[in-house]
Amino acid sequence: MLESIDDFKARVERAVSFLEGCLLEKPQIVLMLGTGLSAVADLITEPLTIPYKNIPGFPQSTVTSHAGNLVCGRLGGKAVAVLQGRFHFYEGYATRELTLPIRVLSLLGAETFVVSNAAGGLNPGFSSGTLMIIQDHLNFIPDNPLRGPNVDDWGPRFPDLSKTYDQALQEKTLTCALRLGLEHVRSGVYCAIPGPSLETPAETRYLRNCGADAVGMSTVPEVIVARHAGMKVLGISVVSNVNDPDNLQPIILEDIIAQTEKAAVNFERLLVEILKEI
Ligand code: HPA
């Protein structure tokens, strides 16, 4: 059962007050790091690391491959708040609950949300290590973080998603990739599935036919909340494996992490370059 919206609002406000009391600077940009990508947080200068478990009201992480820390500081000359580790629908959280950190950081004044994930490639033109700039999404998670009474102070009842991913940020990302000489940077549609089971061959074929270029188990709920809160959104998927429905290979978490970590260097370079431009 979901807590009442008043209880949820009170929890959000507790987290906001706590962070207002300990952050030296208002974060401009929120970065959410996916599986195998959390090392980006090591690049932050003057970091203040706050474990999620110390933030009143925050959900607690259950996935061992994800560190659960909020790291605040400076990166690429910008005040950033890095969410090192996220919460997933498959862990049992409602999407309203798992998106609480984004709601809290939006209320602290952050204006831009940069989200990353490790994803399975569905576009046969992708390879392991492709960085996909998310241009649109499909929400196949059977929940919406805005379900239930709307908090009008937080955003509109029916937020428009016709331009979910900021066009200018996508273009800047492509320009940065070119400048850095990164070859495997593409654009595409990300599909969020509930998980935790991976896709069957028939589901892989279906998702591709639906227009998805990559598939994963995250990101879309957070993006919906960020847009509801009026934040600009940039999403980047790191393709760890490419799924061919006619010859589907086992998809194993250890391989996903290893492949994502290999691509993490390019991802980090791109991210730092983009932050300079935002
Ligand atoms: N499917 C779903 N989620 C994923 C995959 C995949 O193939 N790879 C990484 N995350």
PDB file of C-alpha atoms and ligand atoms in Angstrom:
ATOM      1  CA  MET A   1       0.000   0.000   0.000  1.00  0.00           C
ATOM      2  CA  LEU A   2       1.249   3.491  -0.871  1.00  0.00           C
ATOM      3  CA  GLU A   3       1.431   5.938   2.027  1.00  0.00           C
ATOM      4  CA  SER A   4      -0.987   8.878   1.789  1.00  0.00           C
ATOM      5  CA  ILE A   5       0.145  11.798  -0.364  1.00  0.00           C
ATOM      6  CA  ASP A   6       0.334  13.954   2.792  1.00  0.00           C
ATOM      7  CA  ASP A   7       2.711  11.475   4.437  1.00  0.00           C
ATOM      8  CA  PHE A   8       4.780  11.278   1.248  1.00  0.00           C
ATOM      9  CA  LYS A   9       4.943  15.072   1.048  1.00  0.00           C
ATOM     10  CA  ALA A  10       6.063  15.249   4.667  1.00  0.00           C
ATOM     11  CA  ARG A  11       8.836  12.716   3.943  1.00  0.00           C
ATOM     12  CA  VAL A  12      10.021  14.719   0.942  1.00  0.00           C
ATOM     13  CA  GLU A  13      10.032  17.890   3.027  1.00  0.00           C
ATOM     14  CA  ARG A  14      12.073  16.186   5.784  1.00  0.00           C
ATOM     15  CA  ALA A  15      14.725  15.195   3.250  1.00  0.00           C
ATOM     16  CA  VAL A  16      14.727  18.701   1.719  1.00  0.00           C
ATOM     17  CA  SER A  17      15.199  20.384   5.131  1.00  0.00           C
ATOM     18  CA  PHE A  18      17.972  17.966   6.080  1.00  0.00           C
ATOM     19  CA  LEU A  19      19.884  18.588   2.844  1.00  0.00           C
ATOM     20  CA  GLU A  20      19.342  22.362   3.027  1.00  0.00           C
ATOM     21  CA  GLY A  21      21.069  22.161   6.389  1.00  0.00           C
ATOM     22  CA  CYS A  22      24.156  20.333   5.163  1.00  0.00           C
ATOM     23  CA  LEU A  23      24.803  21.355   1.531  1.00  0.00           C
ATOM     24  CA  LEU A  24      27.163  24.267   1.087  1.00  0.00           C
ATOM     25  CA  GLU A  25      25.830  25.108  -2.343  1.00  0.00           C
ATOM     26  CA  LYS A  26      22.542  24.573  -4.158  1.00  0.00           C
ATOM     27  CA  PRO A  27      23.056  21.834  -6.783  1.00  0.00           C
ATOM     28  CA  GLN A  28      22.423  23.016 -10.340  1.00  0.00           C
ATOM     29  CA  ILE A  29      22.595  19.621 -11.959  1.00  0.00           C
ATOM     30  CA  VAL A  30      21.515  16.204 -10.752  1.00  0.00           C
ATOM     31  CA  LEU A  31      23.453  13.256 -12.130  1.00  0.00           C
ATOM     32  CA  MET A  32      22.084   9.776 -11.730  1.00  0.00           C
ATOM     33  CA  LEU A  33      24.646   7.055 -12.350  1.00  0.00           C
ATOM     34  CA  GLY A  34      23.667   3.611 -13.529  1.00  0.00           C
ATOM     35  CA  THR A  35      25.155   0.157 -13.033  1.00  0.00           C
ATOM     36  CA  GLY A  36      28.927   0.168 -13.594  1.00  0.00           C
ATOM     37  CA  LEU A  37      29.039   3.977 -13.937  1.00  0.00           C
ATOM     38  CA  SER A  38      29.293   5.122 -10.338  1.00  0.00           C
ATOM     39  CA  ALA A  39      33.045   5.880 -10.582  1.00  0.00           C
ATOM     40  CA  VAL A  40      32.153   9.259 -12.139  1.00  0.00           C
ATOM     41  CA  ALA A  41      31.497  10.416  -8.579  1.00  0.00           C
ATOM     42  CA  ASP A  42      35.266  10.059  -7.911  1.00  0.00           C
ATOM     43  CA  LEU A  43      35.892  12.978 -10.301  1.00  0.00           C
ATOM     44  CA  ILE A  44      33.988  15.414  -8.111  1.00  0.00           C
ATOM     45  CA  THR A  45      36.077  18.021  -6.367  1.00  0.00           C
ATOM     46  CA  GLU A  46      35.420  18.883  -2.730  1.00  0.00           C
ATOM     47  CA  PRO A  47      32.914  16.053  -2.452  1.00  0.00           C
ATOM     48  CA  LEU A  48      30.452  15.805   0.370  1.00  0.00           C
ATOM     49  CA  THR A  49      29.282  12.185   0.466  1.00  0.00           C
ATOM     50  CA  ILE A  50      26.062  11.440   2.290  1.00  0.00           C
ATOM     51  CA  PRO A  51      24.919   7.800   2.459  1.00  0.00           C
ATOM     52  CA  TYR A  52      21.234   7.480   1.540  1.00  0.00           C
ATOM     53  CA  LYS A  53      20.652   5.821   4.894  1.00  0.00           C
ATOM     54  CA  ASN A  54      21.598   9.073   6.649  1.00  0.00           C
ATOM     55  CA  ILE A  55      19.069  11.154   4.720  1.00  0.00           C
ATOM     56  CA  PRO A  56      15.729  11.201   6.542  1.00  0.00           C
ATOM     57  CA  GLY A  57      12.917  10.001   4.276  1.00  0.00           C
ATOM     58  CA  PHE A  58      15.150   8.497   1.563  1.00  0.00           C
ATOM     59  CA  PRO A  59      14.418   4.932   0.468  1.00  0.00           C
ATOM     60  CA  GLN A  60      17.237   2.471   1.170  1.00  0.00           C
ATOM     61  CA  SER A  61      19.119   0.637  -1.583  1.00  0.00           C
ATOM     62  CA  THR A  62      18.860  -3.166  -1.796  1.00  0.00           C
ATOM     63  CA  VAL A  63      20.988  -3.881  -4.898  1.00  0.00           C
ATOM     64  CA  THR A  64      24.596  -4.731  -4.118  1.00  0.00           C
ATOM     65  CA  SER A  65      25.929  -3.506  -7.498  1.00  0.00           C
ATOM     66  CA  HIS A  66      24.696   0.007  -6.674  1.00  0.00           C
ATOM     67  CA  ALA A  67      26.338   2.164  -4.018  1.00  0.00           C
ATOM     68  CA  GLY A  68      23.764   4.238  -2.143  1.00  0.00           C
ATOM     69  CA  ASN A  69      25.293   7.696  -1.787  1.00  0.00           C
ATOM     70  CA  LEU A  70      24.465  11.261  -2.601  1.00  0.00           C
ATOM     71  CA  VAL A  71      27.717  12.976  -3.546  1.00  0.00           C
ATOM     72  CA  CYS A  72      27.627  16.771  -3.817  1.00  0.00           C
ATOM     73  CA  GLY A  73      30.404  18.986  -5.085  1.00  0.00           C
ATOM     74  CA  ARG A  74      31.789  20.392  -8.324  1.00  0.00           C
ATOM     75  CA  LEU A  75      32.295  18.723 -11.674  1.00  0.00           C
ATOM     76  CA  GLY A  76      33.051  20.432 -14.985  1.00  0.00           C
ATOM     77  CA  GLY A  77      32.749  23.760 -13.169  1.00  0.00           C
ATOM     78  CA  LYS A  78      29.155  23.092 -12.079  1.00  0.00           C
ATOM     79  CA  ALA A  79      27.522  22.437  -8.720  1.00  0.00           C
ATOM     80  CA  VAL A  80      26.353  18.839  -9.008  1.00  0.00           C
ATOM     81  CA  ALA A  81      24.475  16.359  -6.883  1.00  0.00           C
ATOM     82  CA  VAL A  82      25.345  12.825  -7.917  1.00  0.00           C
ATOM     83  CA  LEU A  83      23.005   9.987  -7.098  1.00  0.00           C
ATOM     84  CA  GLN A  84      25.353   7.038  -6.902  1.00  0.00           C
ATOM     85  CA  GLY A  85      22.903   4.180  -7.029  1.00  0.00           C
ATOM     86  CA  ARG A  86      19.198   4.154  -7.662  1.00  0.00           C
ATOM     87  CA  PHE A  87      16.068   2.285  -6.661  1.00  0.00           C
ATOM     88  CA  HIS A  88      14.187  -0.007  -9.019  1.00  0.00           C
ATOM     89  CA  PHE A  89      10.596  -1.104  -9.483  1.00  0.00           C
ATOM     90  CA  TYR A  90      11.792  -4.728  -9.465  1.00  0.00           C
ATOM     91  CA  GLU A  91      13.102  -4.307  -5.923  1.00  0.00           C
ATOM     92  CA  GLY A  92       9.509  -3.803  -4.847  1.00  0.00           C
ATOM     93  CA  TYR A  93       9.355  -0.008  -4.709  1.00  0.00           C
ATOM     94  CA  ALA A  94       6.416   1.895  -6.138  1.00  0.00           C
ATOM     95  CA  THR A  95       7.712   4.355  -8.712  1.00  0.00           C
ATOM     96  CA  ARG A  96       6.585   7.318  -6.574  1.00  0.00           C
ATOM     97  CA  GLU A  97       8.851   6.020  -3.822  1.00  0.00           C
ATOM     98  CA  LEU A  98      11.872   5.260  -5.979  1.00  0.00           C
ATOM     99  CA  THR A  99      11.776   8.720  -7.543  1.00  0.00           C
ATOM    100  CA  LEU A 100      11.815  10.508  -4.178  1.00  0.00           C
ATOM    101  CA  PRO A 101      15.461  11.630  -4.556  1.00  0.00           C
ATOM    102  CA  ILE A 102      14.642  13.446  -7.816  1.00  0.00           C
ATOM    103  CA  ARG A 103      11.674  15.167  -6.236  1.00  0.00           C
ATOM    104  CA  VAL A 104      13.828  16.242  -3.293  1.00  0.00           C
ATOM    105  CA  LEU A 105      16.651  17.586  -5.478  1.00  0.00           C
ATOM    106  CA  SER A 106      14.209  19.440  -7.739  1.00  0.00           C
ATOM    107  CA  LEU A 107      12.768  21.143  -4.651  1.00  0.00           C
ATOM    108  CA  LEU A 108      16.305  22.083  -3.611  1.00  0.00           C
ATOM    109  CA  GLY A 109      16.488  24.065  -6.848  1.00  0.00           C
ATOM    110  CA  ALA A 110      18.297  21.792  -9.318  1.00  0.00           C
ATOM    111  CA  GLU A 111      17.267  22.652 -12.861  1.00  0.00           C
ATOM    112  CA  THR A 112      18.818  19.923 -14.974  1.00  0.00           C
ATOM    113  CA  PHE A 113      18.689  16.151 -14.674  1.00  0.00           C
ATOM    114  CA  VAL A 114      21.317  14.020 -16.397  1.00  0.00           C
ATOM    115  CA  VAL A 115      20.438  10.349 -16.136  1.00  0.00           C
ATOM    116  CA  SER A 116      22.455   7.348 -17.226  1.00  0.00           C
ATOM    117  CA  ASN A 117      21.901   3.626 -17.279  1.00  0.00           C
ATOM    118  CA  ALA A 118      23.290   0.365 -18.537  1.00  0.00           C
ATOM    119  CA  ALA A 119      20.964  -0.983 -21.205  1.00  0.00           C
ATOM    120  CA  GLY A 120      20.501  -3.860 -23.582  1.00  0.00           C
ATOM    121  CA  GLY A 121      20.784  -2.883 -27.235  1.00  0.00           C
ATOM    122  CA  LEU A 122      17.895  -3.784 -29.542  1.00  0.00           C
ATOM    123  CA  ASN A 123      19.037  -1.783 -32.549  1.00  0.00           C
ATOM    124  CA  PRO A 124      21.220  -4.157 -34.591  1.00  0.00           C
ATOM    125  CA  GLY A 125      23.437  -1.192 -35.522  1.00  0.00           C
ATOM    126  CA  PHE A 126      24.560  -0.886 -31.881  1.00  0.00           C
ATOM    127  CA  SER A 127      27.455  -2.724 -30.301  1.00  0.00           C
ATOM    128  CA  SER A 128      28.609  -3.306 -26.776  1.00  0.00           C
ATOM    129  CA  GLY A 129      29.954   0.069 -25.593  1.00  0.00           C
ATOM    130  CA  THR A 130      27.680   2.230 -27.755  1.00  0.00           C
ATOM    131  CA  LEU A 131      26.585   5.377 -25.925  1.00  0.00           C
ATOM    132  CA  MET A 132      22.959   6.091 -26.809  1.00  0.00           C
ATOM    133  CA  ILE A 133      21.592   9.593 -26.290  1.00  0.00           C
ATOM    134  CA  ILE A 134      17.988   9.005 -25.279  1.00  0.00           C
ATOM    135  CA  GLN A 135      15.679  10.892 -27.632  1.00  0.00           C
ATOM    136  CA  ASP A 136      12.417   9.405 -26.367  1.00  0.00           C
ATOM    137  CA  HIS A 137      11.107   6.598 -24.190  1.00  0.00           C
ATOM    138  CA  LEU A 138       8.520   3.869 -23.827  1.00  0.00           C
ATOM    139  CA  ASN A 139       7.222   3.273 -20.307  1.00  0.00           C
ATOM    140  CA  PHE A 140       6.428  -0.441 -19.991  1.00  0.00           C
ATOM    141  CA  ILE A 141       6.673  -0.345 -16.186  1.00  0.00           C
ATOM    142  CA  PRO A 142       3.088  -0.835 -15.002  1.00  0.00           C
ATOM    143  CA  ASP A 143       3.157   2.163 -12.681  1.00  0.00           C
ATOM    144  CA  ASN A 144       3.490   5.938 -12.897  1.00  0.00           C
ATOM    145  CA  PRO A 145       5.183   8.006 -10.192  1.00  0.00           C
ATOM    146  CA  LEU A 146       2.457  10.656 -10.505  1.00  0.00           C
ATOM    147  CA  ARG A 147      -0.407   8.224  -9.909  1.00  0.00           C
ATOM    148  CA  GLY A 148      -2.646   9.384  -7.066  1.00  0.00           C
ATOM    149  CA  PRO A 149      -3.440  12.913  -5.889  1.00  0.00           C
ATOM    150  CA  ASN A 150      -1.329  15.585  -7.572  1.00  0.00           C
ATOM    151  CA  VAL A 151       0.690  18.011  -5.467  1.00  0.00           C
ATOM    152  CA  ASP A 152      -0.010  21.171  -7.454  1.00  0.00           C
ATOM    153  CA  ASP A 153       2.981  22.969  -5.916  1.00  0.00           C
ATOM    154  CA  TRP A 154       5.231  20.308  -7.447  1.00  0.00           C
ATOM    155  CA  GLY A 155       3.883  20.320 -10.996  1.00  0.00           C
ATOM    156  CA  PRO A 156       0.820  19.933 -13.229  1.00  0.00           C
ATOM    157  CA  ARG A 157      -1.725  17.116 -13.014  1.00  0.00           C
ATOM    158  CA  PHE A 158      -1.131  16.120 -16.646  1.00  0.00           C
ATOM    159  CA  PRO A 159       2.495  16.906 -17.519  1.00  0.00           C
ATOM    160  CA  ASP A 160       3.236  17.126 -21.206  1.00  0.00           C
ATOM    161  CA  LEU A 161       5.841  14.665 -22.477  1.00  0.00           C
ATOM    162  CA  SER A 162       5.941  15.717 -26.121  1.00  0.00           C
ATOM    163  CA  LYS A 163       9.514  16.988 -25.652  1.00  0.00           C
ATOM    164  CA  THR A 164      10.751  14.977 -22.711  1.00  0.00           C
ATOM    165  CA  TYR A 165      14.451  14.956 -23.547  1.00  0.00           C
ATOM    166  CA  ASP A 166      15.864  18.429 -24.067  1.00  0.00           C
ATOM    167  CA  GLN A 167      16.691  18.933 -27.731  1.00  0.00           C
ATOM    168  CA  ALA A 168      19.492  21.452 -27.135  1.00  0.00           C
ATOM    169  CA  LEU A 169      21.172  19.144 -24.602  1.00  0.00           C
ATOM    170  CA  GLN A 170      20.999  16.253 -27.069  1.00  0.00           C
ATOM    171  CA  GLU A 171      22.638  18.400 -29.740  1.00  0.00           C
ATOM    172  CA  LYS A 172      25.327  19.604 -27.340  1.00  0.00           C
ATOM    173  CA  THR A 173      26.044  16.001 -26.396  1.00  0.00           C
ATOM    174  CA  LEU A 174      26.537  15.046 -30.048  1.00  0.00           C
ATOM    175  CA  THR A 175      28.823  18.031 -30.552  1.00  0.00           C
ATOM    176  CA  CYS A 176      30.858  17.079 -27.471  1.00  0.00           C
ATOM    177  CA  ALA A 177      31.130  13.472 -28.704  1.00  0.00           C
ATOM    178  CA  LEU A 178      32.441  14.676 -32.061  1.00  0.00           C
ATOM    179  CA  ARG A 179      34.931  17.013 -30.381  1.00  0.00           C
ATOM    180  CA  LEU A 180      36.220  14.145 -28.235  1.00  0.00           C
ATOM    181  CA  GLY A 181      36.402  11.849 -31.266  1.00  0.00           C
ATOM    182  CA  LEU A 182      34.045   9.307 -29.685  1.00  0.00           C
ATOM    183  CA  GLU A 183      32.856   6.983 -32.419  1.00  0.00           C
ATOM    184  CA  HIS A 184      30.081   4.927 -30.920  1.00  0.00           C
ATOM    185  CA  VAL A 185      27.603   7.602 -29.986  1.00  0.00           C
ATOM    186  CA  ARG A 186      24.053   7.224 -31.319  1.00  0.00           C
ATOM    187  CA  SER A 187      20.544   8.470 -30.567  1.00  0.00           C
ATOM    188  CA  GLY A 188      17.557   6.279 -29.853  1.00  0.00           C
ATOM    189  CA  VAL A 189      14.469   5.274 -27.915  1.00  0.00           C
ATOM    190  CA  TYR A 190      14.839   3.714 -24.460  1.00  0.00           C
ATOM    191  CA  CYS A 191      12.224   1.280 -23.222  1.00  0.00           C
ATOM    192  CA  ALA A 192      11.786   0.662 -19.481  1.00  0.00           C
ATOM    193  CA  ILE A 193      10.545  -2.795 -18.541  1.00  0.00           C
ATOM    194  CA  PRO A 194       9.662  -3.844 -14.977  1.00  0.00           C
ATOM    195  CA  GLY A 195      12.212  -6.689 -14.642  1.00  0.00           C
ATOM    196  CA  PRO A 196      13.833  -8.384 -12.855  1.00  0.00           C
ATOM    197  CA  SER A 197      13.650 -11.186 -15.438  1.00  0.00           C
ATOM    198  CA  LEU A 198      15.412 -10.422 -18.697  1.00  0.00           C
ATOM    199  CA  GLU A 199      13.617 -10.511 -22.037  1.00  0.00           C
ATOM    200  CA  THR A 200      12.661 -13.642 -23.931  1.00  0.00           C
ATOM    201  CA  PRO A 201      13.430 -13.775 -27.667  1.00  0.00           C
ATOM    202  CA  ALA A 202       9.756 -13.020 -28.425  1.00  0.00           C
ATOM    203  CA  GLU A 203       9.774 -10.040 -26.059  1.00  0.00           C
ATOM    204  CA  THR A 204      13.040  -8.794 -27.583  1.00  0.00           C
ATOM    205  CA  ARG A 205      11.463  -8.909 -31.051  1.00  0.00           C
ATOM    206  CA  TYR A 206       8.320  -7.215 -29.765  1.00  0.00           C
ATOM    207  CA  LEU A 207      10.225  -4.349 -28.088  1.00  0.00           C
ATOM    208  CA  ARG A 208      12.222  -3.726 -31.252  1.00  0.00           C
ATOM    209  CA  ASN A 209       9.000  -3.725 -33.287  1.00  0.00           C
ATOM    210  CA  CYS A 210       7.583  -1.199 -30.815  1.00  0.00           C
ATOM    211  CA  GLY A 211      10.358   1.206 -31.785  1.00  0.00           C
ATOM    212  CA  ALA A 212      12.819   0.670 -28.940  1.00  0.00           C
ATOM    213  CA  ASP A 213      16.560   0.893 -29.586  1.00  0.00           C
ATOM    214  CA  ALA A 214      17.578  -0.073 -26.056  1.00  0.00           C
ATOM    215  CA  VAL A 215      15.934  -1.708 -23.052  1.00  0.00           C
ATOM    216  CA  GLY A 216      16.518  -1.482 -19.328  1.00  0.00           C
ATOM    217  CA  MET A 217      14.791  -1.504 -15.956  1.00  0.00           C
ATOM    218  CA  SER A 218      15.134   2.105 -14.819  1.00  0.00           C
ATOM    219  CA  THR A 219      15.267   5.787 -15.754  1.00  0.00           C
ATOM    220  CA  VAL A 220      11.750   6.439 -17.065  1.00  0.00           C
ATOM    221  CA  PRO A 221      10.066   6.963 -13.649  1.00  0.00           C
ATOM    222  CA  GLU A 222      12.779   9.445 -12.638  1.00  0.00           C
ATOM    223  CA  VAL A 223      12.481  11.264 -15.966  1.00  0.00           C
ATOM    224  CA  ILE A 224       8.707  11.600 -15.537  1.00  0.00           C
ATOM    225  CA  VAL A 225       9.200  13.199 -12.107  1.00  0.00           C
ATOM    226  CA  ALA A 226      11.956  15.475 -13.390  1.00  0.00           C
ATOM    227  CA  ARG A 227       9.709  16.727 -16.205  1.00  0.00           C
ATOM    228  CA  HIS A 228       6.787  17.145 -13.804  1.00  0.00           C
ATOM    229  CA  ALA A 229       9.112  19.333 -11.715  1.00  0.00           C
ATOM    230  CA  GLY A 230      10.090  21.342 -14.805  1.00  0.00           C
ATOM    231  CA  MET A 231      13.685  20.118 -15.005  1.00  0.00           C
ATOM    232  CA  LYS A 232      15.554  19.814 -18.299  1.00  0.00           C
ATOM    233  CA  VAL A 233      16.462  16.192 -18.972  1.00  0.00           C
ATOM    234  CA  LEU A 234      19.382  14.539 -20.723  1.00  0.00           C
ATOM    235  CA  GLY A 235      19.570  10.736 -20.791  1.00  0.00           C
ATOM    236  CA  ILE A 236      22.463   8.519 -21.863  1.00  0.00           C
ATOM    237  CA  SER A 237      22.344   4.734 -22.067  1.00  0.00           C
ATOM    238  CA  VAL A 238      25.548   2.739 -22.073  1.00  0.00           C
ATOM    239  CA  VAL A 239      24.816  -0.325 -24.173  1.00  0.00           C
ATOM    240  CA  SER A 240      26.333  -3.303 -22.395  1.00  0.00           C
ATOM    241  CA  ASN A 241      24.963  -6.088 -24.609  1.00  0.00           C
ATOM    242  CA  VAL A 242      23.104  -6.253 -27.911  1.00  0.00           C
ATOM    243  CA  ASN A 243      20.163  -8.640 -28.052  1.00  0.00           C
ATOM    244  CA  ASP A 244      19.414 -10.479 -31.291  1.00  0.00           C
ATOM    245  CA  PRO A 245      16.020 -12.194 -30.995  1.00  0.00           C
ATOM    246  CA  ASP A 246      17.040 -14.806 -33.575  1.00  0.00           C
ATOM    247  CA  ASN A 247      20.144 -15.759 -31.615  1.00  0.00           C
ATOM    248  CA  LEU A 248      19.591 -14.522 -28.084  1.00  0.00           C
ATOM    249  CA  GLN A 249      22.557 -15.084 -25.807  1.00  0.00           C
ATOM    250  CA  PRO A 250      22.241 -15.363 -22.017  1.00  0.00           C
ATOM    251  CA  ILE A 251      22.311 -11.899 -20.415  1.00  0.00           C
ATOM    252  CA  ILE A 252      24.256 -12.064 -17.168  1.00  0.00           C
ATOM    253  CA  LEU A 253      24.646  -9.261 -14.614  1.00  0.00           C
ATOM    254  CA  GLU A 254      28.411  -9.771 -14.233  1.00  0.00           C
ATOM    255  CA  ASP A 255      28.841  -9.337 -18.017  1.00  0.00           C
ATOM    256  CA  ILE A 256      26.646  -6.228 -18.007  1.00  0.00           C
ATOM    257  CA  ILE A 257      28.777  -4.661 -15.261  1.00  0.00           C
ATOM    258  CA  ALA A 258      32.076  -5.628 -16.955  1.00  0.00           C
ATOM    259  CA  GLN A 259      30.979  -4.269 -20.353  1.00  0.00           C
ATOM    260  CA  THR A 260      29.594  -1.062 -18.841  1.00  0.00           C
ATOM    261  CA  GLU A 261      32.770  -0.457 -16.848  1.00  0.00           C
ATOM    262  CA  LYS A 262      34.763  -0.789 -20.093  1.00  0.00           C
ATOM    263  CA  ALA A 263      32.648   1.934 -21.698  1.00  0.00           C
ATOM    264  CA  ALA A 264      32.649   4.024 -18.521  1.00  0.00           C
ATOM    265  CA  VAL A 265      35.821   5.906 -19.497  1.00  0.00           C
ATOM    266  CA  ASN A 266      34.210   7.272 -22.656  1.00  0.00           C
ATOM    267  CA  PHE A 267      31.024   7.978 -20.759  1.00  0.00           C
ATOM    268  CA  GLU A 268      32.952   9.953 -18.124  1.00  0.00           C
ATOM    269  CA  ARG A 269      34.837  11.992 -20.709  1.00  0.00           C
ATOM    270  CA  LEU A 270      31.605  12.813 -22.494  1.00  0.00           C
ATOM    271  CA  LEU A 271      29.820  13.725 -19.286  1.00  0.00           C
ATOM    272  CA  VAL A 272      32.502  16.129 -18.086  1.00  0.00           C
ATOM    273  CA  GLU A 273      32.538  17.809 -21.497  1.00  0.00           C
ATOM    274  CA  ILE A 274      28.754  18.180 -21.490  1.00  0.00           C
ATOM    275  CA  LEU A 275      28.730  19.645 -17.981  1.00  0.00           C
ATOM    276  CA  LYS A 276      31.033  22.422 -19.157  1.00  0.00           C
ATOM    277  CA  GLU A 277      28.433  23.293 -21.813  1.00  0.00           C
ATOM    278  CA  ILE A 278      25.265  23.182 -19.727  1.00  0.00           C
TER     279      ILE A 278
HETATM  280  N1  HPA B   1      17.743  -6.093 -20.786  1.00  0.00           N
HETATM  281  C1  HPA B   1      17.254  -5.372 -19.751  1.00  0.00           C
HETATM  282  N2  HPA B   1      18.026  -4.624 -18.971  1.00  0.00           N
HETATM  283  C2  HPA B   1      19.340  -4.573 -19.253  1.00  0.00           C
HETATM  284  C3  HPA B   1      19.906  -5.300 -20.310  1.00  0.00           C
HETATM  285  C4  HPA B   1      19.059  -6.105 -21.120  1.00  0.00           C
HETATM  286  O1  HPA B   1      19.483  -6.755 -22.073  1.00  0.00           O
HETATM  287  N3  HPA B   1      21.234  -5.022 -20.332  1.00  0.00           N
HETATM  288  C5  HPA B   1      21.454  -4.156 -19.303  1.00  0.00           C
HETATM  289  N4  HPA B   1      20.325  -3.887 -18.642  1.00  0.00           N
END
